[in-house]
CSV table of C-alpha atoms and ligand atoms in Angstrom, one decimal:
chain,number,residue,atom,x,y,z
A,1,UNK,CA,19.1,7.5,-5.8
A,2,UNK,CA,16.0,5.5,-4.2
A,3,UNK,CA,17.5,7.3,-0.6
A,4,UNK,CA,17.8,11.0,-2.7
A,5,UNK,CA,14.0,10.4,-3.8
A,6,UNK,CA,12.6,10.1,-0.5
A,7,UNK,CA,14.9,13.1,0.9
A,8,UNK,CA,13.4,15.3,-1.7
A,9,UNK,CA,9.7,14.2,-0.6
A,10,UNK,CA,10.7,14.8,3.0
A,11,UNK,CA,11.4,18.2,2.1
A,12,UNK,CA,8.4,18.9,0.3
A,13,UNK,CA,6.2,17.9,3.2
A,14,UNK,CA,5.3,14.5,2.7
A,15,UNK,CA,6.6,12.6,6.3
A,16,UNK,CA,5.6,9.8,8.3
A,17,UNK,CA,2.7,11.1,10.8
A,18,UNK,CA,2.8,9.5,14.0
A,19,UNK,CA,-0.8,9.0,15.1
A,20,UNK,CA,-2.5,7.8,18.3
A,21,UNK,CA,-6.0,5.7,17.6
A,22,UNK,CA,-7.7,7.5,14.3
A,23,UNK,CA,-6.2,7.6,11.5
A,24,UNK,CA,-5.9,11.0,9.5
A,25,UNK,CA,-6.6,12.4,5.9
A,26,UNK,CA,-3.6,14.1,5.1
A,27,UNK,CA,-3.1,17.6,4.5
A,28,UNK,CA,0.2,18.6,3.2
A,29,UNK,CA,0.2,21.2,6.0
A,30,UNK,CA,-0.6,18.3,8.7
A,31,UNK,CA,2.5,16.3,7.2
A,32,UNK,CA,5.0,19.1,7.7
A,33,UNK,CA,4.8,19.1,10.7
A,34,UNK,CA,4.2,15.3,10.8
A,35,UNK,CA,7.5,13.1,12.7
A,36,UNK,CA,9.5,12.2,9.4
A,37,UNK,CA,11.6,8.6,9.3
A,38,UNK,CA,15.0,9.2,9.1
A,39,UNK,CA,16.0,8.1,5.6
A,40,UNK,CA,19.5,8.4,6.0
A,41,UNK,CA,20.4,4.9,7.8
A,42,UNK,CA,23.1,6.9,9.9
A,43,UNK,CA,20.4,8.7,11.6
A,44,UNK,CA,18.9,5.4,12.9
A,45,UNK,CA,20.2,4.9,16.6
A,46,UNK,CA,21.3,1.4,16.8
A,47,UNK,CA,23.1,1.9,20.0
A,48,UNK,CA,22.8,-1.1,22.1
A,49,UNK,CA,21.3,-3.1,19.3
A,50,UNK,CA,22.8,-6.7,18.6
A,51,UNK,CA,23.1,-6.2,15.0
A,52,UNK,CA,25.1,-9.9,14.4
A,53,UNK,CA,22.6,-11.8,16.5
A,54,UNK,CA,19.5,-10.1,16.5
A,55,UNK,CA,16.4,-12.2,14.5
A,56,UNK,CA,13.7,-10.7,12.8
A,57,UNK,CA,10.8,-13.1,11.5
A,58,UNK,CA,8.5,-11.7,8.7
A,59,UNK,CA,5.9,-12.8,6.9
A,60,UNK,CA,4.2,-11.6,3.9
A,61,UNK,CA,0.8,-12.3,3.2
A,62,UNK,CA,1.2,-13.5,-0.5
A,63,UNK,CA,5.1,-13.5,-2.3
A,64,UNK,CA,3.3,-13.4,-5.6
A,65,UNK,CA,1.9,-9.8,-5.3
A,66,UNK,CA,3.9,-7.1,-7.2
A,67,UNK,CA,3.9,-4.6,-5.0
A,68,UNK,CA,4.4,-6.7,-2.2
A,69,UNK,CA,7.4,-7.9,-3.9
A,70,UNK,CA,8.8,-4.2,-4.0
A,71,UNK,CA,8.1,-3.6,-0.4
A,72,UNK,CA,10.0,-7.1,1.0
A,73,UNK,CA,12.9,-6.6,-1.3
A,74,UNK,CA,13.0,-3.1,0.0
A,75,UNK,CA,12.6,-3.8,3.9
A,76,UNK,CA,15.2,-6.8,3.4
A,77,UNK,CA,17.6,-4.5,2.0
A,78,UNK,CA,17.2,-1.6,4.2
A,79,UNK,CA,17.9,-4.3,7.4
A,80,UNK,CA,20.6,-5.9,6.3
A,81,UNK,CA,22.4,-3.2,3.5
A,82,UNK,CA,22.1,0.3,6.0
A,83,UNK,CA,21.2,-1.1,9.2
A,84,UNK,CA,23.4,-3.7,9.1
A,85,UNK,CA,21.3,-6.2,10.7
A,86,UNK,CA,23.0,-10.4,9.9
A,87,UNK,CA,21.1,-11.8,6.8
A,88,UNK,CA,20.8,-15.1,7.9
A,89,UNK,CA,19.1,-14.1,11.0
A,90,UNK,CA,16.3,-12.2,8.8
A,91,UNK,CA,13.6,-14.7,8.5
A,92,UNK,CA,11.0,-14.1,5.2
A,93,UNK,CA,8.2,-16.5,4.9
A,94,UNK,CA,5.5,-16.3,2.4
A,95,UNK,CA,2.1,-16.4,3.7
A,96,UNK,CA,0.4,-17.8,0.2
A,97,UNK,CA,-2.5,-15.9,0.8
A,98,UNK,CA,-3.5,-18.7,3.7
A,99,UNK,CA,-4.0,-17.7,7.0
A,100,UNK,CA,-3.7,-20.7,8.6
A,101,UNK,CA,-0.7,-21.5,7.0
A,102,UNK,CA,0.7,-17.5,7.8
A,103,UNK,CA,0.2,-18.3,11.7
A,104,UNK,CA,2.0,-21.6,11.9
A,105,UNK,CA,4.7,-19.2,10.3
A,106,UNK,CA,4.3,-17.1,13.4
A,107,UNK,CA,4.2,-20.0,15.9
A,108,UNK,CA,7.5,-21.5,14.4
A,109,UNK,CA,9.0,-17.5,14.9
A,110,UNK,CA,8.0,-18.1,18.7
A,111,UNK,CA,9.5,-21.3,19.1
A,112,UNK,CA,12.6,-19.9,17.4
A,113,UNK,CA,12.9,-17.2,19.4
A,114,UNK,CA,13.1,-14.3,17.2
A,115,UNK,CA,13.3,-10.8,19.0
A,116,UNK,CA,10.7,-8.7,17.0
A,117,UNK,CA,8.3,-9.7,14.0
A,118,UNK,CA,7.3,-7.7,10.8
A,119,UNK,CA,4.4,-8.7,10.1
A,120,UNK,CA,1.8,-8.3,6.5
A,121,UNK,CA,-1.3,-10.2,7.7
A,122,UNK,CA,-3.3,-12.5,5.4
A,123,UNK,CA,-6.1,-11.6,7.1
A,124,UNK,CA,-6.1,-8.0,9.0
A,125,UNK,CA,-9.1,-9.6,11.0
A,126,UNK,CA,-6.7,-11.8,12.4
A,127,UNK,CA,-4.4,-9.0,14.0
A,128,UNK,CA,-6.4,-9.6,17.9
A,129,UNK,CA,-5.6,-13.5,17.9
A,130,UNK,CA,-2.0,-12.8,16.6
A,131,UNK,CA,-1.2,-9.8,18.6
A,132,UNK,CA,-2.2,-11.7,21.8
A,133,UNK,CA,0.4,-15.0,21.1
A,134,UNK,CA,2.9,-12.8,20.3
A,135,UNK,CA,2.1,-11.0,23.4
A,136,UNK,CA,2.3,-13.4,25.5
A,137,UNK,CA,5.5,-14.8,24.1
A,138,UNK,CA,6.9,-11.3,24.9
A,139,UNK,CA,7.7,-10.5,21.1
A,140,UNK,CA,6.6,-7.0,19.8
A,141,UNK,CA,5.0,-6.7,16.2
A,142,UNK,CA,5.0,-4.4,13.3
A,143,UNK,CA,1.9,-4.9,11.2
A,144,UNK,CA,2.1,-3.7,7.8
A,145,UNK,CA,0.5,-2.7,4.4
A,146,UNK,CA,-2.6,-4.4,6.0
A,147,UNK,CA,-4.2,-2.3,8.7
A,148,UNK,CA,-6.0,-3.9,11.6
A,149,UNK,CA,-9.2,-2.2,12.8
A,150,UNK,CA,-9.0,0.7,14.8
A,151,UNK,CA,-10.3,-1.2,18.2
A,152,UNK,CA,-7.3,-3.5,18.1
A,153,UNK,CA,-5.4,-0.6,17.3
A,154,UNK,CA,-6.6,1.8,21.0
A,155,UNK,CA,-6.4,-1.8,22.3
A,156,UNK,CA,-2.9,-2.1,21.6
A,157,UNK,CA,-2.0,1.4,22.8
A,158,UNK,CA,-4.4,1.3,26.4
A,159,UNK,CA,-3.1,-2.3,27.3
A,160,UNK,CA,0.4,-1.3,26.4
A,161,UNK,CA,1.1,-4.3,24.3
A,162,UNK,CA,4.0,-3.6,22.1
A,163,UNK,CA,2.1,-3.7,18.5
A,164,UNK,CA,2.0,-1.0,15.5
A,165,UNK,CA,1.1,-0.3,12.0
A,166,UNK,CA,3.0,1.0,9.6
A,167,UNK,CA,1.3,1.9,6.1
A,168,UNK,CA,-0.4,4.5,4.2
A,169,UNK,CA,-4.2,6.3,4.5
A,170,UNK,CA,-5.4,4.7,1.8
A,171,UNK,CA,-8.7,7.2,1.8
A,172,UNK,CA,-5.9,9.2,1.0
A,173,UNK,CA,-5.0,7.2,-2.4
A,174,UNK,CA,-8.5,6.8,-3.3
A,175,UNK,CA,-9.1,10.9,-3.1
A,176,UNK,CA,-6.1,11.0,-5.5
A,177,UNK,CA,-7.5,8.4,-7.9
A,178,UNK,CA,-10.8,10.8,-8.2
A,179,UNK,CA,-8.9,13.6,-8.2
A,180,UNK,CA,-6.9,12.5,-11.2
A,181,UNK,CA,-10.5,12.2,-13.4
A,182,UNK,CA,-11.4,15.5,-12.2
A,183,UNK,CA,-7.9,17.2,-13.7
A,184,UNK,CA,-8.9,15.5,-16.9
A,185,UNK,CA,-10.6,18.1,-19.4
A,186,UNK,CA,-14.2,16.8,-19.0
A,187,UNK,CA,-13.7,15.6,-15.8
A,188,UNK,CA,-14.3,12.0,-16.4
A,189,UNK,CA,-17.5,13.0,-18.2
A,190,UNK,CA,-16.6,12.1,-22.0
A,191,UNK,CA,-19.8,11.6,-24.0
A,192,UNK,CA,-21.2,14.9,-22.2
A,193,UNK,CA,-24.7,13.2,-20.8
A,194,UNK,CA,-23.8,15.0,-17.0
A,195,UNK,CA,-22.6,12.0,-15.3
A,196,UNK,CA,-19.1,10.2,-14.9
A,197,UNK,CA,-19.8,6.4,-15.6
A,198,UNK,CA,-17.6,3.7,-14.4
A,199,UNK,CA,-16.4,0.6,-13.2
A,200,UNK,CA,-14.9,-0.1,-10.3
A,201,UNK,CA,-12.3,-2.8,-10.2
A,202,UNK,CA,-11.9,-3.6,-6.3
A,203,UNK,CA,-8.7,-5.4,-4.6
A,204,UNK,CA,-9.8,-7.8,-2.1
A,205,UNK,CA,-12.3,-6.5,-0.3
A,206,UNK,CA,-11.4,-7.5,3.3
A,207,UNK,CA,-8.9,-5.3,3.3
A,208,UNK,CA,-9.1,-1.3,4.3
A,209,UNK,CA,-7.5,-0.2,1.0
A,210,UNK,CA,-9.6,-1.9,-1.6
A,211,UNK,CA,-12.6,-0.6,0.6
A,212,UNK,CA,-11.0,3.1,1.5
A,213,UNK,CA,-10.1,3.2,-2.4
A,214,UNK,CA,-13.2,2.1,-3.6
A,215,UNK,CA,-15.3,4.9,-1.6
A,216,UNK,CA,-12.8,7.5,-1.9
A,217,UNK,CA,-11.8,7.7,-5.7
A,218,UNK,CA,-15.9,8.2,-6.3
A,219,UNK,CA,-16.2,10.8,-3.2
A,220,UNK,CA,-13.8,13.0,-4.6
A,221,UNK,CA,-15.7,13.2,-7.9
A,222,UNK,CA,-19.4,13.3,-5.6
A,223,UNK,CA,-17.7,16.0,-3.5
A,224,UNK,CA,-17.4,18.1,-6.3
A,225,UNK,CA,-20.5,18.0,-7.4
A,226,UNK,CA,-20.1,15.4,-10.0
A,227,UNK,CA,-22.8,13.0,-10.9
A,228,UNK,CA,-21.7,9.6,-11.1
A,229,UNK,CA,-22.8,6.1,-12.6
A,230,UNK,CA,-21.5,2.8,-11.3
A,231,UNK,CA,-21.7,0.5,-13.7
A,232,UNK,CA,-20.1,-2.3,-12.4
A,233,UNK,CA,-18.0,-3.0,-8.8
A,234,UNK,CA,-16.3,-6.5,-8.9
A,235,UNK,CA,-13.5,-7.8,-6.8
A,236,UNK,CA,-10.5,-8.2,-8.6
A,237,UNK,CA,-8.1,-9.6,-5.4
A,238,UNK,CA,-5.5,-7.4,-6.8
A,239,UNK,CA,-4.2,-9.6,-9.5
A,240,UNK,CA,-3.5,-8.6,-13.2
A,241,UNK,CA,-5.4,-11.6,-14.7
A,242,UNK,CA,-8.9,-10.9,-12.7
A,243,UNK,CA,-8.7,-7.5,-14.1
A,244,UNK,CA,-7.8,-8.0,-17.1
A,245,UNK,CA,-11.2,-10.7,-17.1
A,246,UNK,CA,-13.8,-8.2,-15.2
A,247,UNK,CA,-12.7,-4.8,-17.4
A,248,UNK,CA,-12.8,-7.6,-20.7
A,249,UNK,CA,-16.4,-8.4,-19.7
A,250,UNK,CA,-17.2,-5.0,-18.4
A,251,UNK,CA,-16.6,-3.9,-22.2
A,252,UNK,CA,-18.3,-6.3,-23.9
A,253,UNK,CA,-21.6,-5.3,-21.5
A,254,UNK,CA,-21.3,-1.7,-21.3
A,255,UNK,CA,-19.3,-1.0,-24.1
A,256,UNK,CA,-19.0,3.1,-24.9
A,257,UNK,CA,-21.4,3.9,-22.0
A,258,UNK,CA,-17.9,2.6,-19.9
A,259,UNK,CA,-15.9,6.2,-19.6
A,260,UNK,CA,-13.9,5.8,-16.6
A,261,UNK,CA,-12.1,2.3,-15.3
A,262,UNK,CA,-10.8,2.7,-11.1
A,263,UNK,CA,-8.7,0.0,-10.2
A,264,UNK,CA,-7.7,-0.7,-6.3
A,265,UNK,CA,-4.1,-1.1,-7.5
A,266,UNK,CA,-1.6,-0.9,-10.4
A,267,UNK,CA,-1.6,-4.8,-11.2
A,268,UNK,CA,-5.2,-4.5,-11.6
A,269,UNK,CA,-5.0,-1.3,-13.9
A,270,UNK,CA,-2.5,-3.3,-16.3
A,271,UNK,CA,-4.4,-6.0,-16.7
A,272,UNK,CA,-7.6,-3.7,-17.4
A,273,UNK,CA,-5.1,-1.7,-20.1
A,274,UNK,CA,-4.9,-5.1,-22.0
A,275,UNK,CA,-8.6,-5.2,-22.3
A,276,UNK,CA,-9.2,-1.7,-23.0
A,277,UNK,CA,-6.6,-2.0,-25.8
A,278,UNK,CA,-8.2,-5.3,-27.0
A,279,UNK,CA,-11.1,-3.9,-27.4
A,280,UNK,CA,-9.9,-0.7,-29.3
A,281,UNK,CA,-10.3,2.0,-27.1
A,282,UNK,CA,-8.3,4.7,-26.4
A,283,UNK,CA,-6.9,5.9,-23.1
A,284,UNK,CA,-7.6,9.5,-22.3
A,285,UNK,CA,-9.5,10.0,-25.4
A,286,UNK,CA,-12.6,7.5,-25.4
A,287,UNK,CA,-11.4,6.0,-21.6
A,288,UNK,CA,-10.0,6.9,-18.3
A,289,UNK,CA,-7.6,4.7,-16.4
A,290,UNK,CA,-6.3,5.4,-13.0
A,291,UNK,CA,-4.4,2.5,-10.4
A,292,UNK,CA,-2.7,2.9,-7.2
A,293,UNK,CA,0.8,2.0,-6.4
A,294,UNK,CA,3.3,3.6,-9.0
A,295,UNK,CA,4.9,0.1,-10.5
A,296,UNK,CA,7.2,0.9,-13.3
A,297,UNK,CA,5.2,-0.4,-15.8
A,298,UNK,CA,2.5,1.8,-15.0
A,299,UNK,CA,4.7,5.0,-14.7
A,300,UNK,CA,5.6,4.0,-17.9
A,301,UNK,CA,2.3,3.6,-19.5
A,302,UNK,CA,1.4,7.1,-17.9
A,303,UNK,CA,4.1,8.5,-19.6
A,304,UNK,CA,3.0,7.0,-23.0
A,305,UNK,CA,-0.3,7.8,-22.6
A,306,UNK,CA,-1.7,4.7,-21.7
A,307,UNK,CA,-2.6,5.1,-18.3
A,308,UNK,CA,-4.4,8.5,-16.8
A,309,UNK,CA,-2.9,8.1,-13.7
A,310,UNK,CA,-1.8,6.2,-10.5
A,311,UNK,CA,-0.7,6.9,-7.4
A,312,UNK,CA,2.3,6.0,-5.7
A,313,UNK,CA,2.4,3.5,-2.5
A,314,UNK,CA,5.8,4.3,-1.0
A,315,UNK,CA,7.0,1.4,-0.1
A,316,UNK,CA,10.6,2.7,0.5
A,317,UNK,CA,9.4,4.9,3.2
A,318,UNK,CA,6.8,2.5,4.6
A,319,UNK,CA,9.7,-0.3,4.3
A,320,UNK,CA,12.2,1.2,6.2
A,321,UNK,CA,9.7,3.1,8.5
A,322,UNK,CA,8.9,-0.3,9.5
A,323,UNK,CA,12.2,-1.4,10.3
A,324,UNK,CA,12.5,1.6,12.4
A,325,UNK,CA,9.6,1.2,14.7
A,326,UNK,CA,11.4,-2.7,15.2
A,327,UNK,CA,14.8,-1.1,15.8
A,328,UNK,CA,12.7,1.2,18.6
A,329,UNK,CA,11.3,-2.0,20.0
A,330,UNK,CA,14.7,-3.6,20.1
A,331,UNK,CA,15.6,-1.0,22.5
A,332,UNK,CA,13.0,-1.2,24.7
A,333,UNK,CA,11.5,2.3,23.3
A,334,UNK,CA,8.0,2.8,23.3
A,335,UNK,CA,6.0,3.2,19.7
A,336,UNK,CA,2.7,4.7,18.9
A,337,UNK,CA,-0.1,2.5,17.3
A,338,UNK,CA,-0.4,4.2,13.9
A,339,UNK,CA,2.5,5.6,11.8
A,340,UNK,CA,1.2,6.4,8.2
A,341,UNK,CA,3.4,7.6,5.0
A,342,UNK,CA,2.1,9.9,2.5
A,343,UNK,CA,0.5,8.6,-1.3
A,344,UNK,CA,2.3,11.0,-4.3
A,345,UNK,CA,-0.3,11.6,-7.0
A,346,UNK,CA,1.2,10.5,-10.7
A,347,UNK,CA,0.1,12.0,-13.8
A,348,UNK,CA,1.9,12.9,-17.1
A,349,UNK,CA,2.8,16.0,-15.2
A,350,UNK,CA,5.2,14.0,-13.1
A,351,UNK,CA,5.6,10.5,-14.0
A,352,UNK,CA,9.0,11.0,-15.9
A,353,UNK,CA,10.0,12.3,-12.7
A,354,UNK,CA,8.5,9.5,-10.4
A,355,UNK,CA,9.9,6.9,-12.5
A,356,UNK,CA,13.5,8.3,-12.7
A,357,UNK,CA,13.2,7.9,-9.0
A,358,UNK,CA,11.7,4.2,-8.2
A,359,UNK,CA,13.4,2.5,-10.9
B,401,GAL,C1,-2.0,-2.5,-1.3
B,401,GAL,C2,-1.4,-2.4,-2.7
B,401,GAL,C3,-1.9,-3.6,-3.5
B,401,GAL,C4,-1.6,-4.9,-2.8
B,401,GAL,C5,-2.2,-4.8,-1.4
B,401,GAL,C6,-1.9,-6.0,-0.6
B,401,GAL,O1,-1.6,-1.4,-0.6
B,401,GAL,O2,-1.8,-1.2,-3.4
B,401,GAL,O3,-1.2,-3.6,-4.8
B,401,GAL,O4,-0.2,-5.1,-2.7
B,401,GAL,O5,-1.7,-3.7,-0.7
B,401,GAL,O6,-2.4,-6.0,0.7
């Protein structure tokens, strides 16, 4: 089914896009023409490849995040399940949000000699220091979900060190996001007074999607023509509980003056639906609600009307897209910098669909 889904969004333009250096907004018409990862497993060349003995060290930068919990169940299944690689040679560490603690991780994967690492930074500001020990351990790297600037990025691709990214434009997510309030019958503007007025519930801010999504959910609206009111922008490190806190609070301040909540991610948006509900409002009638990732439960709340909208993070296609640029390493191939996957708006329109598919 999960394989089905992501051949049907192939089809209808939504591929991997190879990129050298700068990263992209996407145009549908840009993606069709984009380099698609093969999503059948057969089409992966493994020729050559020691699937048995062949070790793979990752590390993600916090186990307890949902959607990174989706994504690493997803990349270990896709290496082992249609690639074949050994299990007990596919090393997963968790990160626990410490960086210190992430890059003894990635020291012990050096002095144990694994042949290619997937790797979900703590820190994306640490991708030059880690990039460089792995280099000169002679170990290539594929960065995901957390993208390292674009300097280390051309860095990567002048000094022909053997680094990538994997992940998704998140500009891309947050244009979705504001896009979303803008399909919505007053376009976000629900008391009438001429201006959208919201709060902004921001993952942690170090990294490029809670700062992409934050400035590009509220651009979309600006762009067209919208006048909008922040009321509030508090970092909510992606985590359920902080949301649910900040959008509680947020209430209590602003009250009916709060029309739209934006929340960096899905987590985030659930834990603000608590407090919204607490506080008896009701979505898409008094309230807006829009996340990013597409979890089930907030597929789910979209299709009850409970949620506005979200938008999904692929992680299927950014999973095994990953394990494909390792495979290339394995085999001596050369890989560009920047390989992004496509965001899939959600909405009523769709969400019975979407969730069919990523349950
Ligand atoms: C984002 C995702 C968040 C969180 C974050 C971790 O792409 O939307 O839910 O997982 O990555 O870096």
């Amino acid at each position: 089914m999960k394989r089905k889904f992501l051949a049907g969004l192939l089809c209808v333009a939504m591929g991997v896009t190879t990129m050298a250096g700068t990263a992209t907004v996407f145009a549908a018409d840009d993606a069709a023409e984009a380099e698609a990862p093969a999503d059948d497993a057969a089409a992966v060349d493994l020729e050559g490849v020691d699937l048995e003995n062949t070790k793979i060290g990752i590390s993600i930068y916090q186990f307890a995040d949902n959607f990174m919990t989706l994504y690493r169940t997803e990349l270990v299944r896709y290496l082992t399940e249609d690639l074949g690689f050994n299990e007990k040679n596919i090393i997963v560490q968790d990160g626990k949000n410490d960086q210190a603690e992430q890059t003894n991780q990635i020291n012990n994967f050096i002095t144990d000699e694994v042949d290619v690492m997937i790797l979900n930074l703590v820190q994306s500001s640490s991708a030059p220091q880690i990039t460089d020990i792995c280099n000169e351990a002679g170990i290539p790297v594929v960065y995901i979900n957390r993208q390292p600037d674009e300097t280390e990025s051309d860095r990567w691709e002048a000094d022909g060190i053997k680094a990538t990214y994997v992940g998704a434009d998140a500009r891309q997510s947050g244009t979705f996001q504001g896009e979303e309030i803008l399909e919505t019958e007053n376009k976000g503007d629900i008391n009438g007074d001429g201006k959208v007025s919201y709060i902004m519930v921001q993952g942690d801010p170090e990294n490029i999607d809670a700062q992409y999504r934050t400035e590009f959910s509220v651009k979309a609206l600006t762009d067209a023509g919208v006048e909008v009111e922040e009321l509030l922008l508090q970092r909510g490190d992606w985590d359920q509980a902080k949301g649910q806190q900040i959008v509680q609070d947020a209430l209590t301040q602003f009250g009916d003056q709060v029309e739209v909540v934006f929340c960096n991610n899905d987590a985030m948006a659930l834990g603000a639906l608590q407090a919204i509900q607490a506080a008896g409002r009701t979505i898409n009638e008094d309230i807006y609600l829009v996340g990013v990732d597409a979890l089930t439960d907030a597929v789910q709340n979209i299709i009850d009307g409970n949620m506005t909208g979200t938008v999904f993070n692929d992680h299927f296609s950014q999973a095994q897209t990953a394990a494909q640029m390792a495979v290339k390493y394995l085999k001596g191939e050369d890989v560009a910098p920047v390989n992004m996957v496509d965001y899939v708006k959600v909405t009523a329109d769709n969400a019975a669909e979407i969730l069919e598919k990523i349950k």
